[in-house]
Structures are given as C-alpha cells and as structure tokens.
Amino acid sequence: MEEQCNRPIDILVTIDQNYIKPLEVMLYSLRLNNLQAKLRVWVIYDKIETTMLKSLENFATKIEIKIEALAMNADFDFPDSLLNLHDYPQEMYFRLLSGKILPKSLHRIIYLDPDILVINSIEPLWQLDLQNKMFAAAVHEGLTDIMSSINNLRLGTNNGYFNSGIMLMDLDQMRQKVNLKDITDAINEHHETLILPDQDILNYLYGDHIMKIPETHWNYDARAYHMYFTRSTGEINLEWIMKNTAILHFCGKPKPWQKENHSKFKTLYLNYQQMASKLIE
C-alpha cells in the first residue's frame, strides 16, 4: 500500500456527451471534499465532440484534476458485432473491460457513475484492502433485502445484488479474469432476462469476486432516505449522512438536475451544480 500512497487517486468514468455536465458537478464535489488529494480521472468514451471534451478538460484543470481521455472508437479495436450485441450501449462494456483498456501501470482504480455527489473523503475507499477480491461494491439492501433474493433467482447467483455505480477495482485481476467473450456469451444466453445489462453481467459472472462495502458510506441511494432512517431507528439522519457518507448516488430516474426529481438531496445537488457552473462562466 506504500506505493499507492505516492500515486494519485485514479478515478474511472465511462460516459457519452450527454453526461458531460453531470460529470462536471461530480468532479467539483470530488475536489471540494478531497482538497489535499492528487486526483486523476480516466474518461473512456465512444462519441464525444472535440469541443465538449476540451471544455471538460478545461473545467478539470481549474479544479486541479488531471483528465486522461481514451476514445474507444479511435484507440481500440473491439469488434462492432460484439459491442453492439442486442443493441446495448457500448459504454456498458467499458468499465468491465477497463483492465485491458487502461495502461498496465495502473493497478487499481475507483469507478464512479457521473450521477453522484462526493460529500466526504474517498481516501478510505482508495486505500481499502481488497483481500484478494477483484472488486469492492455495495448492495442496496432495502428493508428486507427482497430484491437481492429476486435477482439471485433471476440470475442464478448466491450473493447480494451488487450495484455497479461505485466500485473499487483491482485492474491486475481484471486483466486476468475478465474477457469480452465471457461477457458476450453471457449476454447471448441471458439477454431476455437482463434488466440492467452491465450490472446484471457483473453479478452473474463476477459476484463471487466482489467484496461487500457499506452502502450507507459508499453508495447511499439518494431515493431512499426514509428507508435508511427507519432501518437504523433514526440514527442515519441528515447529520449522520453529512458526517459519514462519502458518496450519494442518485440512482434511477428522474435525475436531480431534472425538475421532476424530488429527492431530499436535490437542493444539495443543485448547490454543487451552481458552484460548478460559476467556474465555467
């Protein structure tokens, strides 16, 4: 772990250009709550206009985050017949195949969806001992964990149903164990029962290789404030969240930047959005 302490915290995002603005808000929250950290963000993408990518890089420079952009359509040669399998978006493959896409000098990385806010330090996640697991991720358990049971039955798995939106990933293990053929074979076999294809495939193929981390700290479902509050008999209130939760995840739809969203954390999100937009003006 000593070597890791001397490296930047490496973050992975996989997006199209529709998520550039939410990504900027996420990056601003990441920087604001990790002021002393050296941050490097790897952006794997298929189609983003050059002007929008340049705008993202300029924004990141203002908040002292290094952007490393990798264009799948230009830099890598995955067969279109596989990447367009059953019309699933190509971006769904990028995080699972990132071990083969990212430089071999990288050994671990934190994957983050763009629809999140980072509200405390991510250093403990970065330094986490994976205990020979390939991933660390959270399960959104709910009051009775019934969804994990349903997903286990649907996918034929025995683990909790891990959310793929926030993950610590061991890239060295991924280079050895994750391959495109296994992914596409699983999709061909089960595509009629897949609901969230990339997340389903993660759980189906690699569920045994995932370390469970606390959702209330690392992948708090922003839709479920009252569930967390009730399940904890009132302990996990707003004060607890602001002190202990590192990542708020705006799962599902509508998103907090859309007027239809009524999350308890929408005002917090809009505050970060406003602060980020002032850097762009």
PDB file of C-alpha atoms in Angstrom:
ATOM      1  CA  MET A   1       0.000   0.000   0.000  1.00  0.00           C
ATOM      2  CA  GLU A   2       3.006   2.304   0.387  1.00  0.00           C
ATOM      3  CA  GLU A   3       3.327   2.587  -3.381  1.00  0.00           C
ATOM      4  CA  GLN A   4      -0.344   3.533  -3.623  1.00  0.00           C
ATOM      5  CA  CYS A   5       0.142   6.396  -1.162  1.00  0.00           C
ATOM      6  CA  ASN A   6       2.604   8.013  -3.568  1.00  0.00           C
ATOM      7  CA  ARG A   7       0.270   7.788  -6.533  1.00  0.00           C
ATOM      8  CA  PRO A   8      -2.731   9.933  -7.442  1.00  0.00           C
ATOM      9  CA  ILE A   9      -6.166   8.593  -6.677  1.00  0.00           C
ATOM     10  CA  ASP A  10      -7.258   7.210 -10.033  1.00  0.00           C
ATOM     11  CA  ILE A  11     -10.925   7.557 -10.950  1.00  0.00           C
ATOM     12  CA  LEU A  12     -12.670   5.947 -13.915  1.00  0.00           C
ATOM     13  CA  VAL A  13     -15.782   7.246 -15.669  1.00  0.00           C
ATOM     14  CA  THR A  14     -17.401   5.882 -18.841  1.00  0.00           C
ATOM     15  CA  ILE A  15     -19.746   8.365 -20.492  1.00  0.00           C
ATOM     16  CA  ASP A  16     -21.216   9.799 -23.628  1.00  0.00           C
ATOM     17  CA  GLN A  17     -21.506  13.529 -24.180  1.00  0.00           C
ATOM     18  CA  ASN A  18     -24.991  13.703 -22.634  1.00  0.00           C
ATOM     19  CA  TYR A  19     -23.383  13.236 -19.228  1.00  0.00           C
ATOM     20  CA  ILE A  20     -20.619  15.843 -19.515  1.00  0.00           C
ATOM     21  CA  LYS A  21     -22.447  18.402 -17.345  1.00  0.00           C
ATOM     22  CA  PRO A  22     -23.356  15.938 -14.560  1.00  0.00           C
ATOM     23  CA  LEU A  23     -19.760  14.709 -14.665  1.00  0.00           C
ATOM     24  CA  GLU A  24     -18.522  18.258 -14.061  1.00  0.00           C
ATOM     25  CA  VAL A  25     -20.759  18.526 -10.993  1.00  0.00           C
ATOM     26  CA  MET A  26     -19.471  15.185  -9.721  1.00  0.00           C
ATOM     27  CA  LEU A  27     -15.853  16.249 -10.261  1.00  0.00           C
ATOM     28  CA  TYR A  28     -16.429  19.531  -8.466  1.00  0.00           C
ATOM     29  CA  SER A  29     -17.876  17.719  -5.447  1.00  0.00           C
ATOM     30  CA  LEU A  30     -14.970  15.264  -5.556  1.00  0.00           C
ATOM     31  CA  ARG A  31     -12.420  18.042  -5.463  1.00  0.00           C
ATOM     32  CA  LEU A  32     -14.218  20.168  -2.862  1.00  0.00           C
ATOM     33  CA  ASN A  33     -14.314  17.271  -0.413  1.00  0.00           C
ATOM     34  CA  ASN A  34     -10.837  15.925  -1.208  1.00  0.00           C
ATOM     35  CA  LEU A  35      -8.867  19.155  -1.214  1.00  0.00           C
ATOM     36  CA  GLN A  36      -5.458  17.651  -0.480  1.00  0.00           C
ATOM     37  CA  ALA A  37      -5.705  14.660  -2.784  1.00  0.00           C
ATOM     38  CA  LYS A  38      -3.959  14.337  -6.111  1.00  0.00           C
ATOM     39  CA  LEU A  39      -6.737  13.275  -8.472  1.00  0.00           C
ATOM     40  CA  ARG A  40      -6.526  11.756 -11.939  1.00  0.00           C
ATOM     41  CA  VAL A  41      -9.697  10.927 -13.860  1.00  0.00           C
ATOM     42  CA  TRP A  42      -9.714   8.484 -16.755  1.00  0.00           C
ATOM     43  CA  VAL A  43     -12.580   9.067 -19.187  1.00  0.00           C
ATOM     44  CA  ILE A  44     -13.352   6.153 -21.503  1.00  0.00           C
ATOM     45  CA  TYR A  45     -15.817   7.195 -24.181  1.00  0.00           C
ATOM     46  CA  ASP A  46     -17.126   6.342 -27.606  1.00  0.00           C
ATOM     47  CA  LYS A  47     -18.506   9.551 -29.079  1.00  0.00           C
ATOM     48  CA  ILE A  48     -17.890  12.983 -27.553  1.00  0.00           C
ATOM     49  CA  GLU A  49     -17.483  16.109 -29.651  1.00  0.00           C
ATOM     50  CA  THR A  50     -13.975  17.557 -29.518  1.00  0.00           C
ATOM     51  CA  THR A  51     -15.213  20.917 -28.243  1.00  0.00           C
ATOM     52  CA  MET A  52     -17.125  19.309 -25.377  1.00  0.00           C
ATOM     53  CA  LEU A  53     -14.149  17.155 -24.395  1.00  0.00           C
ATOM     54  CA  LYS A  54     -11.907  20.219 -24.420  1.00  0.00           C
ATOM     55  CA  SER A  55     -14.411  22.091 -22.252  1.00  0.00           C
ATOM     56  CA  LEU A  56     -14.374  19.203 -19.757  1.00  0.00           C
ATOM     57  CA  GLU A  57     -10.573  19.211 -19.667  1.00  0.00           C
ATOM     58  CA  ASN A  58     -10.519  22.980 -19.111  1.00  0.00           C
ATOM     59  CA  PHE A  59     -13.015  22.671 -16.277  1.00  0.00           C
ATOM     60  CA  ALA A  60     -10.988  19.908 -14.646  1.00  0.00           C
ATOM     61  CA  THR A  61      -7.816  21.975 -14.929  1.00  0.00           C
ATOM     62  CA  LYS A  62      -9.470  24.785 -12.949  1.00  0.00           C
ATOM     63  CA  ILE A  63     -10.098  22.414 -10.049  1.00  0.00           C
ATOM     64  CA  GLU A  64      -6.697  20.733 -10.367  1.00  0.00           C
ATOM     65  CA  ILE A  65      -7.898  17.396 -11.676  1.00  0.00           C
ATOM     66  CA  LYS A  66      -5.990  15.705 -14.478  1.00  0.00           C
ATOM     67  CA  ILE A  67      -8.184  14.268 -17.238  1.00  0.00           C
ATOM     68  CA  GLU A  68      -6.934  11.317 -19.286  1.00  0.00           C
ATOM     69  CA  ALA A  69      -9.366  10.683 -22.146  1.00  0.00           C
ATOM     70  CA  LEU A  70      -9.385   7.393 -24.063  1.00  0.00           C
ATOM     71  CA  ALA A  71     -11.534   7.186 -27.199  1.00  0.00           C
ATOM     72  CA  MET A  72     -12.788   3.667 -27.782  1.00  0.00           C
ATOM     73  CA  ASN A  73     -13.772   4.432 -31.373  1.00  0.00           C
ATOM     74  CA  ALA A  74     -10.236   5.581 -32.216  1.00  0.00           C
ATOM     75  CA  ASP A  75      -7.804   3.903 -29.826  1.00  0.00           C
ATOM     76  CA  PHE A  76      -9.178   0.355 -29.543  1.00  0.00           C
ATOM     77  CA  ASP A  77     -10.390  -2.285 -31.943  1.00  0.00           C
ATOM     78  CA  PHE A  78     -13.243  -4.222 -30.351  1.00  0.00           C
ATOM     79  CA  PRO A  79     -15.493  -5.808 -32.991  1.00  0.00           C
ATOM     80  CA  ASP A  80     -18.636  -3.781 -33.626  1.00  0.00           C
ATOM     81  CA  SER A  81     -20.623  -7.021 -33.919  1.00  0.00           C
ATOM     82  CA  LEU A  82     -19.863  -7.718 -30.258  1.00  0.00           C
ATOM     83  CA  LEU A  83     -20.059  -4.210 -28.855  1.00  0.00           C
ATOM     84  CA  ASN A  84     -23.485  -3.684 -30.410  1.00  0.00           C
ATOM     85  CA  LEU A  85     -24.830  -7.016 -29.170  1.00  0.00           C
ATOM     86  CA  HIS A  86     -28.610  -6.825 -28.709  1.00  0.00           C
ATOM     87  CA  ASP A  87     -28.377  -3.027 -29.141  1.00  0.00           C
ATOM     88  CA  TYR A  88     -26.934  -2.493 -25.646  1.00  0.00           C
ATOM     89  CA  PRO A  89     -24.975   0.767 -25.386  1.00  0.00           C
ATOM     90  CA  GLN A  90     -21.236   0.297 -25.848  1.00  0.00           C
ATOM     91  CA  GLU A  91     -20.444   2.225 -22.676  1.00  0.00           C
ATOM     92  CA  MET A  92     -21.797  -0.681 -20.612  1.00  0.00           C
ATOM     93  CA  TYR A  93     -18.765  -2.765 -21.597  1.00  0.00           C
ATOM     94  CA  PHE A  94     -16.123  -0.162 -20.877  1.00  0.00           C
ATOM     95  CA  ARG A  95     -15.943  -0.461 -17.083  1.00  0.00           C
ATOM     96  CA  LEU A  96     -15.781  -4.272 -17.143  1.00  0.00           C
ATOM     97  CA  LEU A  97     -13.107  -4.240 -19.859  1.00  0.00           C
ATOM     98  CA  SER A  98     -11.165  -1.334 -18.357  1.00  0.00           C
ATOM     99  CA  GLY A  99      -8.352  -3.610 -17.188  1.00  0.00           C
ATOM    100  CA  LYS A 100      -7.487  -4.216 -20.828  1.00  0.00           C
ATOM    101  CA  ILE A 101      -8.142  -0.614 -21.878  1.00  0.00           C
ATOM    102  CA  LEU A 102      -6.245   1.313 -19.211  1.00  0.00           C
ATOM    103  CA  PRO A 103      -2.414   1.404 -19.044  1.00  0.00           C
ATOM    104  CA  LYS A 104      -0.807  -1.589 -17.365  1.00  0.00           C
ATOM    105  CA  SER A 105       0.968   0.792 -14.995  1.00  0.00           C
ATOM    106  CA  LEU A 106      -2.409   1.230 -13.238  1.00  0.00           C
ATOM    107  CA  HIS A 107      -3.151  -1.444 -10.656  1.00  0.00           C
ATOM    108  CA  ARG A 108      -6.381  -0.212  -9.037  1.00  0.00           C
ATOM    109  CA  ILE A 109      -8.994   2.388  -9.834  1.00  0.00           C
ATOM    110  CA  ILE A 110     -12.283   3.684  -8.408  1.00  0.00           C
ATOM    111  CA  TYR A 111     -15.157   3.576 -10.880  1.00  0.00           C
ATOM    112  CA  LEU A 112     -17.759   6.310 -10.358  1.00  0.00           C
ATOM    113  CA  ASP A 113     -21.036   6.915 -12.160  1.00  0.00           C
ATOM    114  CA  PRO A 114     -21.492  10.591 -13.108  1.00  0.00           C
ATOM    115  CA  ASP A 115     -24.847  10.831 -11.282  1.00  0.00           C
ATOM    116  CA  ILE A 116     -23.281  11.083  -7.830  1.00  0.00           C
ATOM    117  CA  LEU A 117     -22.059  13.631  -5.301  1.00  0.00           C
ATOM    118  CA  VAL A 118     -18.899  13.019  -3.303  1.00  0.00           C
ATOM    119  CA  ILE A 119     -19.509  14.654   0.078  1.00  0.00           C
ATOM    120  CA  ASN A 120     -16.598  13.286   2.148  1.00  0.00           C
ATOM    121  CA  SER A 121     -13.134  11.840   1.594  1.00  0.00           C
ATOM    122  CA  ILE A 122     -12.772   8.866  -0.745  1.00  0.00           C
ATOM    123  CA  GLU A 123      -9.296   8.108   0.604  1.00  0.00           C
ATOM    124  CA  PRO A 124     -10.515   5.192   2.809  1.00  0.00           C
ATOM    125  CA  LEU A 125     -12.040   3.512  -0.251  1.00  0.00           C
ATOM    126  CA  TRP A 126      -8.873   4.070  -2.269  1.00  0.00           C
ATOM    127  CA  GLN A 127      -6.750   2.506   0.481  1.00  0.00           C
ATOM    128  CA  LEU A 128      -9.133  -0.407   1.133  1.00  0.00           C
ATOM    129  CA  ASP A 129      -7.558  -3.855   1.404  1.00  0.00           C
ATOM    130  CA  LEU A 130      -9.472  -5.913  -1.146  1.00  0.00           C
ATOM    131  CA  GLN A 131      -8.354  -9.169   0.480  1.00  0.00           C
ATOM    132  CA  ASN A 132      -7.733 -10.782  -2.913  1.00  0.00           C
ATOM    133  CA  LYS A 133     -11.159  -9.794  -4.246  1.00  0.00           C
ATOM    134  CA  MET A 134     -11.373  -8.236  -7.711  1.00  0.00           C
ATOM    135  CA  PHE A 135     -13.983  -5.591  -6.840  1.00  0.00           C
ATOM    136  CA  ALA A 136     -15.427  -3.797  -3.851  1.00  0.00           C
ATOM    137  CA  ALA A 137     -19.046  -2.670  -4.217  1.00  0.00           C
ATOM    138  CA  ALA A 138     -22.205  -2.087  -2.198  1.00  0.00           C
ATOM    139  CA  VAL A 139     -25.558  -3.841  -2.121  1.00  0.00           C
ATOM    140  CA  HIS A 140     -28.705  -1.694  -1.916  1.00  0.00           C
ATOM    141  CA  GLU A 141     -30.402  -3.981   0.551  1.00  0.00           C
ATOM    142  CA  GLY A 142     -33.704  -2.288   1.272  1.00  0.00           C
ATOM    143  CA  LEU A 143     -35.764  -3.088   4.344  1.00  0.00           C
ATOM    144  CA  THR A 144     -35.938  -6.835   3.719  1.00  0.00           C
ATOM    145  CA  ASP A 145     -33.251  -7.420   1.066  1.00  0.00           C
ATOM    146  CA  ILE A 146     -36.008  -8.905  -1.107  1.00  0.00           C
ATOM    147  CA  MET A 147     -34.522  -7.502  -4.308  1.00  0.00           C
ATOM    148  CA  SER A 148     -31.287  -9.439  -3.788  1.00  0.00           C
ATOM    149  CA  SER A 149     -33.350 -12.614  -3.433  1.00  0.00           C
ATOM    150  CA  ILE A 150     -35.273 -11.853  -6.620  1.00  0.00           C
ATOM    151  CA  ASN A 151     -32.072 -11.068  -8.519  1.00  0.00           C
ATOM    152  CA  ASN A 152     -30.381 -14.217  -7.219  1.00  0.00           C
ATOM    153  CA  LEU A 153     -33.300 -16.263  -8.549  1.00  0.00           C
ATOM    154  CA  ARG A 154     -33.307 -14.372 -11.859  1.00  0.00           C
ATOM    155  CA  LEU A 155     -29.544 -14.678 -12.430  1.00  0.00           C
ATOM    156  CA  GLY A 156     -28.850 -17.943 -10.634  1.00  0.00           C
ATOM    157  CA  THR A 157     -26.427 -16.312  -8.179  1.00  0.00           C
ATOM    158  CA  ASN A 158     -25.880 -16.684  -4.445  1.00  0.00           C
ATOM    159  CA  ASN A 159     -24.582 -13.244  -3.473  1.00  0.00           C
ATOM    160  CA  GLY A 160     -26.222  -9.941  -2.714  1.00  0.00           C
ATOM    161  CA  TYR A 161     -27.012  -7.935  -5.849  1.00  0.00           C
ATOM    162  CA  PHE A 162     -24.103  -5.502  -6.118  1.00  0.00           C
ATOM    163  CA  ASN A 163     -24.594  -2.019  -7.531  1.00  0.00           C
ATOM    164  CA  SER A 164     -22.014  -1.280 -10.239  1.00  0.00           C
ATOM    165  CA  GLY A 165     -22.204   2.526  -9.954  1.00  0.00           C
ATOM    166  CA  ILE A 166     -19.375   2.816  -7.416  1.00  0.00           C
ATOM    167  CA  MET A 167     -16.624   0.199  -7.386  1.00  0.00           C
ATOM    168  CA  LEU A 168     -13.018  -0.172  -6.326  1.00  0.00           C
ATOM    169  CA  MET A 169     -11.440  -2.383  -8.981  1.00  0.00           C
ATOM    170  CA  ASP A 170      -8.259  -4.468  -8.978  1.00  0.00           C
ATOM    171  CA  LEU A 171      -7.098  -3.958 -12.550  1.00  0.00           C
ATOM    172  CA  ASP A 172      -4.422  -6.657 -12.405  1.00  0.00           C
ATOM    173  CA  GLN A 173      -7.013  -9.300 -11.543  1.00  0.00           C
ATOM    174  CA  MET A 174      -9.400  -7.922 -14.164  1.00  0.00           C
ATOM    175  CA  ARG A 175      -6.727  -8.311 -16.837  1.00  0.00           C
ATOM    176  CA  GLN A 176      -6.505 -11.992 -15.959  1.00  0.00           C
ATOM    177  CA  LYS A 177     -10.144 -12.871 -15.294  1.00  0.00           C
ATOM    178  CA  VAL A 178     -12.394 -10.554 -17.344  1.00  0.00           C
ATOM    179  CA  ASN A 179     -12.693 -11.065 -21.076  1.00  0.00           C
ATOM    180  CA  LEU A 180     -15.075  -9.966 -23.792  1.00  0.00           C
ATOM    181  CA  LYS A 181     -16.050 -13.494 -24.860  1.00  0.00           C
ATOM    182  CA  ASP A 182     -17.357 -14.424 -21.399  1.00  0.00           C
ATOM    183  CA  ILE A 183     -19.374 -11.199 -21.311  1.00  0.00           C
ATOM    184  CA  THR A 184     -20.877 -11.598 -24.767  1.00  0.00           C
ATOM    185  CA  ASP A 185     -21.608 -15.305 -24.216  1.00  0.00           C
ATOM    186  CA  ALA A 186     -23.480 -14.420 -21.015  1.00  0.00           C
ATOM    187  CA  ILE A 187     -25.429 -11.693 -22.794  1.00  0.00           C
ATOM    188  CA  ASN A 188     -26.365 -14.042 -25.649  1.00  0.00           C
ATOM    189  CA  GLU A 189     -27.535 -16.675 -23.208  1.00  0.00           C
ATOM    190  CA  HIS A 190     -29.456 -14.437 -20.809  1.00  0.00           C
ATOM    191  CA  HIS A 191     -30.337 -11.270 -22.730  1.00  0.00           C
ATOM    192  CA  GLU A 192     -34.072 -11.865 -22.426  1.00  0.00           C
ATOM    193  CA  THR A 193     -33.878 -11.768 -18.623  1.00  0.00           C
ATOM    194  CA  LEU A 194     -31.337  -8.938 -18.250  1.00  0.00           C
ATOM    195  CA  ILE A 195     -32.796  -5.770 -16.736  1.00  0.00           C
ATOM    196  CA  LEU A 196     -29.659  -3.686 -16.116  1.00  0.00           C
ATOM    197  CA  PRO A 197     -27.320  -5.488 -18.513  1.00  0.00           C
ATOM    198  CA  ASP A 198     -23.925  -4.290 -17.281  1.00  0.00           C
ATOM    199  CA  GLN A 199     -24.855  -4.638 -13.603  1.00  0.00           C
ATOM    200  CA  ASP A 200     -26.528  -7.999 -14.190  1.00  0.00           C
ATOM    201  CA  ILE A 201     -23.446  -9.295 -16.000  1.00  0.00           C
ATOM    202  CA  LEU A 202     -21.160  -8.049 -13.219  1.00  0.00           C
ATOM    203  CA  ASN A 203     -23.184 -10.013 -10.670  1.00  0.00           C
ATOM    204  CA  TYR A 204     -23.682 -13.077 -12.855  1.00  0.00           C
ATOM    205  CA  LEU A 205     -20.049 -13.539 -13.886  1.00  0.00           C
ATOM    206  CA  TYR A 206     -18.094 -11.953 -11.059  1.00  0.00           C
ATOM    207  CA  GLY A 207     -20.322 -11.857  -7.970  1.00  0.00           C
ATOM    208  CA  ASP A 208     -18.004 -14.272  -6.144  1.00  0.00           C
ATOM    209  CA  HIS A 209     -15.110 -11.855  -6.689  1.00  0.00           C
ATOM    210  CA  ILE A 210     -16.747  -8.828  -5.031  1.00  0.00           C
ATOM    211  CA  MET A 211     -16.118  -7.539  -1.506  1.00  0.00           C
ATOM    212  CA  LYS A 212     -19.194  -6.011   0.091  1.00  0.00           C
ATOM    213  CA  ILE A 213     -18.775  -2.457   1.411  1.00  0.00           C
ATOM    214  CA  PRO A 214     -21.333  -0.441   3.414  1.00  0.00           C
ATOM    215  CA  GLU A 215     -23.882   1.230   1.162  1.00  0.00           C
ATOM    216  CA  THR A 216     -24.551   3.991   3.708  1.00  0.00           C
ATOM    217  CA  HIS A 217     -20.912   5.085   3.421  1.00  0.00           C
ATOM    218  CA  TRP A 218     -20.016   4.396  -0.199  1.00  0.00           C
ATOM    219  CA  ASN A 219     -23.173   4.131  -2.292  1.00  0.00           C
ATOM    220  CA  TYR A 220     -26.039   5.852  -0.474  1.00  0.00           C
ATOM    221  CA  ASP A 221     -29.179   5.605  -2.608  1.00  0.00           C
ATOM    222  CA  ALA A 222     -30.483   9.181  -2.587  1.00  0.00           C
ATOM    223  CA  ARG A 223     -34.044   7.955  -3.248  1.00  0.00           C
ATOM    224  CA  ALA A 224     -34.171   6.005  -0.008  1.00  0.00           C
ATOM    225  CA  TYR A 225     -33.668   8.472   2.856  1.00  0.00           C
ATOM    226  CA  HIS A 226     -36.725   7.305   4.782  1.00  0.00           C
ATOM    227  CA  MET A 227     -35.769   3.640   4.362  1.00  0.00           C
ATOM    228  CA  TYR A 228     -32.274   4.216   5.769  1.00  0.00           C
ATOM    229  CA  PHE A 229     -33.688   6.366   8.577  1.00  0.00           C
ATOM    230  CA  THR A 230     -36.256   3.734   9.535  1.00  0.00           C
ATOM    231  CA  ARG A 231     -33.925   0.768   9.252  1.00  0.00           C
ATOM    232  CA  SER A 232     -31.368   2.477  11.516  1.00  0.00           C
ATOM    233  CA  THR A 233     -34.081   3.501  14.028  1.00  0.00           C
ATOM    234  CA  GLY A 234     -33.323   7.136  13.360  1.00  0.00           C
ATOM    235  CA  GLU A 235     -29.527   7.038  13.531  1.00  0.00           C
ATOM    236  CA  ILE A 236     -28.902   7.626   9.820  1.00  0.00           C
ATOM    237  CA  ASN A 237     -30.357  11.121   9.638  1.00  0.00           C
ATOM    238  CA  LEU A 238     -29.098  14.114   7.672  1.00  0.00           C
ATOM    239  CA  GLU A 239     -26.459  14.968  10.245  1.00  0.00           C
ATOM    240  CA  TRP A 240     -25.116  11.395  10.194  1.00  0.00           C
ATOM    241  CA  ILE A 241     -25.058  11.387   6.385  1.00  0.00           C
ATOM    242  CA  MET A 242     -23.128  14.646   6.089  1.00  0.00           C
ATOM    243  CA  LYS A 243     -20.549  13.335   8.555  1.00  0.00           C
ATOM    244  CA  ASN A 244     -20.248   9.682   7.497  1.00  0.00           C
ATOM    245  CA  THR A 245     -21.428   9.191   3.921  1.00  0.00           C
ATOM    246  CA  ALA A 246     -18.776   9.652   1.255  1.00  0.00           C
ATOM    247  CA  ILE A 247     -20.893   9.142  -1.866  1.00  0.00           C
ATOM    248  CA  LEU A 248     -24.520   9.998  -2.590  1.00  0.00           C
ATOM    249  CA  HIS A 249     -25.807   8.093  -5.611  1.00  0.00           C
ATOM    250  CA  PHE A 250     -28.814   9.462  -7.499  1.00  0.00           C
ATOM    251  CA  CYS A 251     -29.977   6.074  -8.757  1.00  0.00           C
ATOM    252  CA  GLY A 252     -32.849   5.681 -11.174  1.00  0.00           C
ATOM    253  CA  LYS A 253     -34.864   8.452 -12.758  1.00  0.00           C
ATOM    254  CA  PRO A 254     -35.577  11.316 -12.734  1.00  0.00           C
ATOM    255  CA  LYS A 255     -32.126  12.732 -12.008  1.00  0.00           C
ATOM    256  CA  PRO A 256     -31.582  15.634  -9.578  1.00  0.00           C
ATOM    257  CA  TRP A 257     -30.875  18.097 -12.408  1.00  0.00           C
ATOM    258  CA  GLN A 258     -34.384  17.385 -13.755  1.00  0.00           C
ATOM    259  CA  LYS A 259     -37.356  19.248 -12.320  1.00  0.00           C
ATOM    260  CA  GLU A 260     -39.354  16.037 -11.802  1.00  0.00           C
ATOM    261  CA  ASN A 261     -36.864  14.843  -9.192  1.00  0.00           C
ATOM    262  CA  HIS A 262     -37.941  15.381  -5.585  1.00  0.00           C
ATOM    263  CA  SER A 263     -35.048  13.760  -3.727  1.00  0.00           C
ATOM    264  CA  LYS A 264     -34.321  15.004  -0.217  1.00  0.00           C
ATOM    265  CA  PHE A 265     -30.843  15.786  -1.571  1.00  0.00           C
ATOM    266  CA  LYS A 266     -31.891  17.707  -4.674  1.00  0.00           C
ATOM    267  CA  THR A 267     -31.140  21.092  -3.101  1.00  0.00           C
ATOM    268  CA  LEU A 268     -27.661  19.897  -2.156  1.00  0.00           C
ATOM    269  CA  TYR A 269     -27.088  18.716  -5.722  1.00  0.00           C
ATOM    270  CA  LEU A 270     -28.300  21.998  -7.210  1.00  0.00           C
ATOM    271  CA  ASN A 271     -25.962  23.870  -4.890  1.00  0.00           C
ATOM    272  CA  TYR A 272     -22.964  21.936  -6.229  1.00  0.00           C
ATOM    273  CA  GLN A 273     -24.287  22.395  -9.757  1.00  0.00           C
ATOM    274  CA  GLN A 274     -24.458  26.165  -9.286  1.00  0.00           C
ATOM    275  CA  MET A 275     -20.933  26.334  -7.852  1.00  0.00           C
ATOM    276  CA  ALA A 276     -19.570  24.234 -10.702  1.00  0.00           C
ATOM    277  CA  SER A 277     -21.331  26.372 -13.333  1.00  0.00           C
ATOM    278  CA  LYS A 278     -19.675  29.525 -11.984  1.00  0.00           C
ATOM    279  CA  LEU A 279     -16.287  28.063 -12.911  1.00  0.00           C
ATOM    280  CA  ILE A 280     -17.431  27.628 -16.493  1.00  0.00           C
ATOM    281  CA  GLU A 281     -18.775  31.157 -16.968  1.00  0.00           C
TER     282      GLU A 281
END
